[in-house]
Amino acid sequence: MNYTFTLRTIYPYLGELWQAAAVTLWLSSLAIVLSIALGAGIAVLRRSRLRLLRVLGAVYVEIMRNTPLLVILYVVYFAAPAIGIRLSSFVAALLGLTLNSAGYMAEILRAGLIAVAPGQFEAAQSQGMTGWQVFRHVVFPQVFRTIYAPLGNQVIAVILASSLASAVAVEDVASWMQTVGSTSFRFFETFVIAAIVYLVLCQTVNIARLLIGRWLFRQGATR
Amino acid sequence: MSEILALDGVVKRFGARTILDGISMKVSAGEIVCFVGPSGTGKSTLLRCVNGLEPIQGGSISFEGAPVLAQTASIRAVRRRVGMIFQHFNLYPHLTALENVMLAPVVVHGEARAAVEARARGLFDTVRLSHRINAYPAQMSGGEQQRVAIARALCTNPHLLMFDEPTSALDPETVGDVLGVMRDLAREGRTMLVVTHEIRFAAEVGTRMVFMDQGRIVEEGDPRQMVASASTERARQFLGAINH
């Protein structure tokens, strides 16, 4: 087979690529922030004293972790209008990504909470701290340290998963790849370029995470 | 001497198991009460009930004239005046020794940082750890951590100090350092409740010994006298066994 790799045909489409990359970044960032918030709520449910709430939290986590994101996106985008909820591509993708990622975030946060020794709560309570003070000054800093690395993994997982948003017509990097590929017939080139964009995005996040982590936890403060 | 703590028929159950089976006692300011007895007889649980870490199922506890009610907002007022030292130190691992000591005075008591820091530095002298002020708990030995924990408890100016087996998790070499600090505190006339297996320390420093078995107070009295010749068979047996 004779295939000549050339970027010349792709050149005119690079302007749209930047826009697409911005969409990917914006969509992923929002989904990450929102899924941390939702995941925190679910992690708290799973530690509730009430069995019903614990079960509810567990059911949510298991549904989200055991169904393909693509299916969730389709449900949100195509099935929801049937019950009168009509969402734009972007909002549908954001909602689907958030719901899915929250399942994983909940488990990461729950693990972080479990890792705080019971004696820490007792020591803080015995000093007369309120629930909020215990959380703010004793529990959260320790949870944050524990979840820092897995949280980074999840951030990257969301960025990569956001490529499925192209299936519900969000004009992100993956969508650019398909559109430009089919109009220019240079599929191989567009695939490679898309891969590089995702790689650069994720590695930037990864390196930033490492550097920030090194700075945050600079003293010999490991447990 | 004024009474600061009173327990009246305190009952604590975990499910069907009764841990404390009607404990009544009074503690006056300046007393050093040492609780001894076999493991699992409720000594630690008793301390934990006093600052509401465990709710009680019967009887009543009052601290400085006000009832101790676990799981209510009022318990925090009691805890602000009671310092607790745990068997496993429970220092905050993400904070330095100094930050551990300063946290509650600043956050809970709302004191100015500068004043707290000055007092905290003084306390590090008291527990003989001035050179470890910026170390993290993970960088310190058990004995050092426990002395930081004592400084942490002292920094809130508590009216009562409770020690829950403070030397049980330490290697023999560092036990002496911690007991030394506790001896100093006793000399200052602080009110202390100490759950311990260090009978010799209890006899030397305590003003009262309470021997507990199976959730009840079996015998209490002068520590030296009890160690020499306890009046109940059970206490004699126990004190004899761990003295030799």
Coordinates of C-alpha atoms in Angstrom, one line a residue:
Chain A
M1 CA 0.0 0.0 0.0
N2 CA 1.2 3.4 -0.8
Y3 CA 0.3 6.2 1.6
T4 CA 2.1 9.4 1.7
F5 CA 1.9 11.2 5.0
T6 CA 1.4 14.8 4.4
L7 CA 0.1 17.7 6.5
R8 CA -0.3 20.1 3.7
T9 CA -4.0 19.3 3.2
I10 CA -4.7 19.6 6.9
Y11 CA -3.1 23.0 7.2
P12 CA -6.2 25.1 6.5
Y13 CA -8.1 23.3 9.3
L14 CA -5.7 24.0 12.1
G15 CA -7.5 27.2 13.1
E16 CA -10.6 25.1 13.9
L17 CA -8.4 22.7 15.8
W18 CA -7.5 25.4 18.3
Q19 CA -11.2 26.1 18.8
A20 CA -11.9 22.4 19.2
A21 CA -9.1 22.1 21.7
A22 CA -10.6 24.9 23.7
V23 CA -14.0 23.1 23.7
T24 CA -12.3 19.9 24.9
L25 CA -10.5 21.8 27.7
W26 CA -13.6 23.7 28.8
L27 CA -15.9 20.7 28.7
S28 CA -13.4 18.6 30.7
S29 CA -12.6 21.3 33.2
L30 CA -16.3 21.9 34.0
A31 CA -17.0 18.2 34.2
I32 CA -14.1 17.7 36.6
V33 CA -15.2 20.5 38.9
L34 CA -18.8 19.5 38.9
S35 CA -18.1 15.7 39.3
I36 CA -15.9 16.4 42.3
A37 CA -18.8 18.3 43.9
L38 CA -21.3 15.6 43.0
G39 CA -18.8 12.8 44.0
A40 CA -18.2 14.4 47.4
G41 CA -22.0 14.4 48.0
I42 CA -22.2 10.7 47.1
A43 CA -19.1 9.8 49.1
V44 CA -20.8 11.4 52.1
L45 CA -24.0 9.4 51.3
R46 CA -22.0 6.2 51.4
R47 CA -20.7 7.0 54.9
S48 CA -24.2 8.0 56.2
R49 CA -25.6 6.4 59.3
L50 CA -28.7 5.6 57.4
R51 CA -28.6 2.4 55.5
L52 CA -31.0 3.6 52.8
L53 CA -28.7 6.5 51.9
R54 CA -25.6 4.2 51.9
V55 CA -27.4 1.9 49.5
L56 CA -28.5 4.8 47.3
G57 CA -24.9 6.0 47.1
A58 CA -23.6 2.5 46.3
V59 CA -26.2 2.0 43.6
Y60 CA -25.3 5.3 41.9
V61 CA -21.6 4.4 41.9
E62 CA -22.2 0.9 40.5
I63 CA -24.4 2.2 37.8
M64 CA -22.0 4.8 36.6
R65 CA -19.0 2.6 36.8
N66 CA -20.6 -0.3 35.0
T67 CA -22.2 1.4 32.1
P68 CA -20.4 2.8 29.1
L69 CA -20.1 6.6 29.0
L70 CA -21.3 6.4 25.4
V71 CA -24.6 4.9 26.6
I72 CA -25.0 7.6 29.3
L73 CA -24.4 10.3 26.7
Y74 CA -27.0 8.8 24.4
V75 CA -29.5 8.6 27.2
V76 CA -28.9 12.2 28.2
Y77 CA -28.9 13.5 24.7
F78 CA -31.3 11.4 22.7
A79 CA -33.6 9.8 25.3
A80 CA -34.1 12.7 27.6
P81 CA -36.1 14.8 25.1
A82 CA -38.7 12.0 25.1
I83 CA -39.6 13.1 28.7
G84 CA -39.4 16.8 27.7
I85 CA -35.8 17.6 28.6
R86 CA -34.1 19.1 25.6
L87 CA -30.4 19.9 26.1
S88 CA -27.8 21.4 23.8
S89 CA -25.0 19.1 22.7
F90 CA -22.5 20.8 25.1
V91 CA -24.8 20.7 28.1
A92 CA -25.8 17.1 27.4
A93 CA -22.1 16.1 27.1
L94 CA -21.2 18.0 30.3
L95 CA -24.1 16.3 32.2
G96 CA -23.2 12.8 30.9
L97 CA -19.5 13.3 31.7
T98 CA -20.2 14.7 35.1
L99 CA -22.6 11.9 36.1
N100 CA -20.1 9.3 34.9
S101 CA -17.0 10.9 36.5
A102 CA -18.9 11.5 39.8
G103 CA -19.1 7.7 40.2
Y104 CA -15.3 7.5 40.2
M105 CA -14.8 10.7 42.2
A106 CA -17.1 9.4 44.9
E107 CA -14.9 6.3 45.3
I108 CA -11.7 8.3 45.3
L109 CA -13.0 10.6 48.0
R110 CA -14.5 7.8 50.0
A111 CA -11.1 6.0 50.0
G112 CA -9.5 9.3 51.1
L113 CA -12.0 9.6 54.0
I114 CA -11.5 6.0 55.1
A115 CA -7.7 6.5 55.1
V116 CA -8.0 9.1 57.9
A117 CA -7.4 7.3 61.1
P118 CA -10.4 7.2 63.5
G119 CA -8.0 8.6 66.2
Q120 CA -7.8 11.8 64.1
F121 CA -11.5 12.6 64.5
E122 CA -11.3 11.8 68.2
A123 CA -8.2 13.9 68.8
A124 CA -9.8 16.8 67.0
Q125 CA -13.2 16.4 68.8
S126 CA -11.5 16.0 72.1
Q127 CA -10.1 19.5 71.6
G128 CA -13.5 20.9 71.3
M129 CA -13.6 21.4 67.5
T130 CA -16.9 21.7 65.7
G131 CA -17.7 19.3 62.9
W132 CA -16.7 21.9 60.3
Q133 CA -13.4 22.7 62.2
V134 CA -12.6 19.0 62.3
F135 CA -13.1 18.7 58.6
R136 CA -11.4 22.0 57.6
H137 CA -8.3 21.6 59.7
V138 CA -7.8 17.9 60.3
V139 CA -9.7 15.7 57.9
F140 CA -9.6 17.6 54.6
P141 CA -5.8 18.2 54.5
Q142 CA -5.2 14.5 55.0
V143 CA -7.9 13.4 52.5
F144 CA -6.4 15.8 50.0
R145 CA -3.0 14.3 50.4
T146 CA -4.3 10.8 50.0
I147 CA -6.4 11.5 46.9
Y148 CA -4.0 13.8 45.2
A149 CA -2.5 11.1 42.9
P150 CA -5.7 9.2 42.1
L151 CA -7.5 12.5 41.5
G152 CA -4.9 13.4 38.9
N153 CA -5.6 10.1 37.1
Q154 CA -9.3 10.8 37.1
V155 CA -8.7 14.3 35.7
I156 CA -6.8 12.7 32.8
A157 CA -9.5 10.0 32.4
V158 CA -12.1 12.8 32.1
I159 CA -10.1 14.7 29.4
L160 CA -9.8 11.5 27.4
A161 CA -13.4 10.5 27.9
S162 CA -14.6 13.9 26.8
S163 CA -13.7 12.7 23.2
L164 CA -16.9 10.7 23.3
A165 CA -18.8 14.1 23.4
S166 CA -18.3 14.1 19.6
A167 CA -20.9 11.4 19.5
V168 CA -23.5 13.9 20.6
A169 CA -22.3 16.6 18.2
V170 CA -20.0 18.6 20.5
E171 CA -17.3 20.2 18.3
D172 CA -14.3 19.1 20.3
V173 CA -11.0 17.6 19.2
A174 CA -12.4 14.2 18.4
S175 CA -15.1 15.8 16.3
W176 CA -12.5 17.9 14.4
M177 CA -10.6 14.7 13.7
Q178 CA -13.6 13.0 12.2
T179 CA -14.9 16.0 10.2
V180 CA -11.6 17.1 8.8
G181 CA -10.7 13.5 8.1
S182 CA -13.8 12.9 6.0
T183 CA -13.6 16.2 4.2
S184 CA -9.9 16.1 3.4
F185 CA -9.6 12.3 3.1
R186 CA -6.4 12.5 5.2
F187 CA -7.7 10.4 8.1
F188 CA -4.3 9.1 9.2
E189 CA -3.0 12.7 9.6
T190 CA -6.0 13.9 11.5
F191 CA -5.8 10.9 13.8
V192 CA -2.2 11.6 14.6
I193 CA -2.8 15.3 15.1
A194 CA -5.7 14.6 17.5
A195 CA -3.7 12.1 19.4
I196 CA -0.9 14.6 19.8
V197 CA -3.4 17.3 21.0
Y198 CA -4.8 14.9 23.7
L199 CA -1.3 13.8 24.6
V200 CA -0.1 17.3 25.1
L201 CA -3.2 18.3 27.1
C202 CA -2.9 15.3 29.4
Q203 CA 0.8 15.5 29.9
T204 CA 0.6 19.2 30.7
V205 CA -1.9 18.3 33.4
N206 CA 0.3 15.4 34.6
I207 CA 3.4 17.5 34.8
A208 CA 1.6 20.3 36.5
R209 CA 0.2 17.9 39.0
L210 CA 3.7 16.5 39.8
L211 CA 5.2 20.0 40.2
I212 CA 2.3 21.3 42.3
G213 CA 2.4 18.1 44.4
R214 CA 6.1 18.5 45.0
W215 CA 5.6 22.1 46.1
L216 CA 2.5 21.4 48.3
F217 CA 4.0 18.4 50.0
R218 CA 7.6 19.7 50.0
Q219 CA 8.5 19.1 53.6
G220 CA 9.0 15.6 55.0
A221 CA 5.4 15.6 55.8
T222 CA 4.6 12.2 54.4
R223 CA 2.8 10.0 56.9
Chain B
M1 CA -10.5 21.3 97.6
S2 CA -13.3 22.0 95.1
E3 CA -14.9 19.1 93.3
I4 CA -14.5 19.3 89.5
L5 CA -15.8 16.0 88.3
A6 CA -18.6 13.8 89.5
L7 CA -19.8 10.5 88.2
D8 CA -23.0 9.0 89.5
G9 CA -23.9 5.4 88.5
V10 CA -22.4 5.6 85.1
V11 CA -23.4 2.8 82.8
K12 CA -21.9 2.2 79.4
R13 CA -23.0 -0.6 77.1
F14 CA -21.8 -1.6 73.6
G15 CA -24.8 -3.6 72.3
A16 CA -25.4 -6.3 74.8
R17 CA -22.1 -6.0 76.5
T18 CA -21.9 -3.8 79.6
I19 CA -18.5 -2.0 79.8
L20 CA -19.2 0.3 82.7
D21 CA -21.5 -1.1 85.3
G22 CA -22.5 1.7 87.6
I23 CA -19.4 3.9 88.2
S24 CA -19.7 6.5 90.9
M25 CA -16.8 8.8 92.0
K26 CA -15.8 12.4 92.6
V27 CA -12.6 14.1 91.7
S28 CA -11.4 17.3 93.3
A29 CA -9.0 19.9 91.9
G30 CA -5.4 18.9 92.2
E31 CA -6.1 15.2 92.5
I32 CA -4.1 12.7 90.5
V33 CA -6.3 9.6 90.1
C34 CA -4.7 6.5 88.6
F35 CA -6.9 3.9 87.1
V36 CA -5.5 0.4 87.1
G37 CA -6.8 -3.1 86.4
P38 CA -6.9 -5.7 83.7
S39 CA -7.4 -4.8 80.0
G40 CA -11.0 -4.6 78.9
T41 CA -12.4 -3.5 82.2
G42 CA -13.6 -0.1 81.0
K43 CA -10.8 2.2 82.2
S44 CA -10.3 3.8 78.9
T45 CA -14.0 3.9 78.2
L46 CA -14.5 5.7 81.4
L47 CA -12.2 8.5 80.3
R48 CA -13.8 8.6 76.9
C49 CA -17.2 9.1 78.6
V50 CA -16.0 12.0 80.6
N51 CA -15.4 14.1 77.5
G52 CA -18.3 12.7 75.6
L53 CA -16.4 10.7 73.0
E54 CA -18.7 7.9 74.1
P55 CA -22.4 8.4 75.1
I56 CA -23.5 6.7 78.3
Q57 CA -26.6 4.6 78.7
G58 CA -27.2 5.3 82.4
G59 CA -26.2 7.5 85.3
S60 CA -24.8 11.0 85.0
I61 CA -21.5 12.8 84.7
S62 CA -20.9 16.4 85.6
F63 CA -17.9 18.5 85.0
E64 CA -17.4 21.7 86.9
G65 CA -21.0 21.7 87.9
A66 CA -22.5 21.2 84.4
P67 CA -23.8 18.0 83.0
V68 CA -21.7 16.2 80.4
L69 CA -24.0 15.3 77.5
A70 CA -22.3 13.5 74.6
Q71 CA -23.6 14.2 71.1
T72 CA -25.0 17.6 72.0
A73 CA -23.4 21.0 71.2
S74 CA -22.8 21.6 74.9
I75 CA -20.1 18.9 75.0
R76 CA -17.7 21.2 73.2
A77 CA -17.7 23.5 76.2
V78 CA -16.5 20.6 78.4
R79 CA -13.9 19.5 75.8
R80 CA -12.4 23.0 75.7
R81 CA -11.5 22.6 79.4
V82 CA -10.3 19.0 79.3
G83 CA -7.1 17.9 77.7
M84 CA -6.8 14.3 76.5
I85 CA -3.7 12.3 75.7
F86 CA -4.2 9.1 73.7
Q87 CA -2.4 5.8 73.7
H88 CA -1.5 6.2 70.1
F89 CA -0.8 10.0 70.3
N90 CA -3.1 10.9 67.4
L91 CA -1.0 13.9 66.4
Y92 CA -2.1 15.6 63.2
P93 CA 0.3 14.1 60.6
H94 CA 0.1 17.0 58.2
L95 CA 1.2 19.6 60.8
T96 CA 4.5 20.2 62.4
A97 CA 4.9 19.7 66.2
L98 CA 4.5 23.4 66.8
E99 CA 1.4 23.6 64.5
N100 CA -0.1 20.6 66.3
V101 CA 0.2 22.4 69.6
M102 CA -1.1 25.7 68.2
L103 CA -4.1 24.5 66.2
A104 CA -6.8 24.2 68.9
P105 CA -6.0 27.4 70.8
V106 CA -6.1 29.4 67.6
V107 CA -9.1 27.6 65.9
V108 CA -11.2 26.6 68.8
H109 CA -10.4 29.2 71.4
G110 CA -9.9 32.0 69.0
E111 CA -6.6 33.2 70.5
A112 CA -4.1 35.4 68.7
R113 CA -1.4 33.4 66.9
A114 CA 1.5 35.3 68.5
A115 CA 0.3 34.8 72.0
V116 CA -0.3 31.1 71.3
E117 CA 3.0 30.6 69.7
A118 CA 4.8 32.1 72.7
R119 CA 3.0 29.8 75.1
A120 CA 3.5 26.8 72.8
R121 CA 7.3 27.4 72.7
G122 CA 7.3 27.5 76.5
L123 CA 5.4 24.2 76.6
F124 CA 8.0 22.6 74.3
D125 CA 10.5 23.6 77.0
T126 CA 8.3 21.9 79.6
V127 CA 8.2 18.7 77.6
R128 CA 11.9 19.0 76.7
L129 CA 11.4 19.1 73.0
S130 CA 12.4 22.6 72.0
H131 CA 14.8 21.1 69.4
R132 CA 11.9 19.2 67.6
I133 CA 9.5 22.1 67.2
N134 CA 9.5 22.0 63.4
A135 CA 9.5 18.2 63.0
Y136 CA 6.5 16.4 61.6
P137 CA 5.0 13.5 63.6
A138 CA 6.4 10.9 61.2
Q139 CA 9.9 12.2 61.9
M140 CA 9.6 11.7 65.6
S141 CA 9.9 8.7 67.9
G142 CA 6.9 7.5 69.9
G143 CA 8.1 9.1 73.1
E144 CA 8.6 12.5 71.3
Q145 CA 5.2 12.3 69.7
Q146 CA 3.6 11.6 73.1
R147 CA 5.3 14.6 74.6
V148 CA 4.1 16.7 71.8
A149 CA 0.6 15.4 72.4
I150 CA 1.0 16.4 76.1
A151 CA 2.0 19.9 75.0
R152 CA -0.9 20.0 72.6
A153 CA -3.3 19.1 75.5
L154 CA -1.6 21.7 77.8
C155 CA -1.8 24.6 75.3
T156 CA -5.5 25.0 75.8
N157 CA -5.0 25.6 79.5
P158 CA -7.2 22.6 80.5
H159 CA -8.7 22.3 84.0
L160 CA -8.4 18.5 83.8
L161 CA -5.9 16.3 82.0
M162 CA -6.8 12.7 81.0
F163 CA -4.1 10.2 80.0
D164 CA -5.3 7.1 78.3
E165 CA -2.5 4.6 78.6
P166 CA 0.0 7.2 77.6
T167 CA 3.0 4.9 77.7
S168 CA 1.5 1.6 76.4
A169 CA 2.5 2.1 72.8
L170 CA 6.1 3.2 73.6
D171 CA 9.3 1.3 73.7
P172 CA 10.7 0.9 77.2
E173 CA 13.5 3.4 76.6
T174 CA 11.2 6.3 75.9
V175 CA 8.6 5.5 78.6
G176 CA 10.8 7.3 81.2
D177 CA 10.8 10.5 79.2
V178 CA 7.0 10.6 79.1
L179 CA 6.6 9.6 82.7
G180 CA 9.1 12.3 83.6
V181 CA 7.0 15.0 82.0
M182 CA 3.9 13.7 83.7
R183 CA 5.7 13.8 87.1
D184 CA 6.5 17.5 86.4
L185 CA 2.8 18.1 85.7
A186 CA 1.8 16.4 88.9
R187 CA 4.2 18.6 90.8
E188 CA 2.5 21.7 89.3
G189 CA -0.6 20.5 91.0
R190 CA -2.6 19.7 87.9
T191 CA -5.7 17.6 88.1
M192 CA -5.1 14.4 86.3
L193 CA -6.9 11.1 85.4
V194 CA -4.4 8.5 84.3
V195 CA -5.2 5.1 83.0
T196 CA -2.0 3.2 83.2
H197 CA -0.3 -0.2 83.7
E198 CA 2.8 1.6 85.3
I199 CA 2.0 0.6 88.8
R200 CA 5.2 2.0 90.2
F201 CA 4.5 5.4 88.6
A202 CA 0.9 5.3 89.9
A203 CA 2.1 4.6 93.4
E204 CA 4.7 7.3 93.3
V205 CA 2.8 10.1 91.7
G206 CA -0.9 9.3 92.2
T207 CA -2.9 10.8 95.0
R208 CA -5.5 8.1 94.6
M209 CA -5.6 4.7 93.0
V210 CA -8.8 3.2 91.5
F211 CA -8.7 -0.5 90.8
M212 CA -11.3 -1.6 88.2
D213 CA -12.4 -5.0 87.1
Q214 CA -15.3 -5.9 84.8
G215 CA -16.8 -2.4 84.6
R216 CA -16.8 -1.8 88.3
I217 CA -14.6 0.0 90.8
V218 CA -13.4 -2.9 93.0
E219 CA -11.3 -0.8 95.4
E220 CA -9.9 2.7 95.7
G221 CA -7.6 4.4 98.1
D222 CA -4.1 5.6 98.7
P223 CA -1.8 4.2 95.9
R224 CA 1.1 3.3 98.1
Q225 CA -1.0 1.5 100.6
M226 CA -2.9 -0.4 97.9
V227 CA 0.3 -1.5 96.2
A228 CA 1.7 -2.6 99.5
S229 CA -1.5 -4.4 100.7
A230 CA -4.7 -4.1 98.9
S231 CA -7.8 -5.0 100.9
T232 CA -9.6 -7.0 98.2
E233 CA -8.3 -10.3 97.0
R234 CA -8.8 -9.3 93.3
A235 CA -6.8 -6.1 93.6
R236 CA -4.1 -7.9 95.6
Q237 CA -3.9 -10.6 92.9
F238 CA -3.6 -8.1 90.1
L239 CA -1.2 -5.6 91.7
G240 CA 0.9 -8.5 92.9
A241 CA 1.1 -10.1 89.5
I242 CA 2.3 -7.1 87.7
N243 CA 4.6 -5.9 90.4
H244 CA 6.7 -9.0 90.2

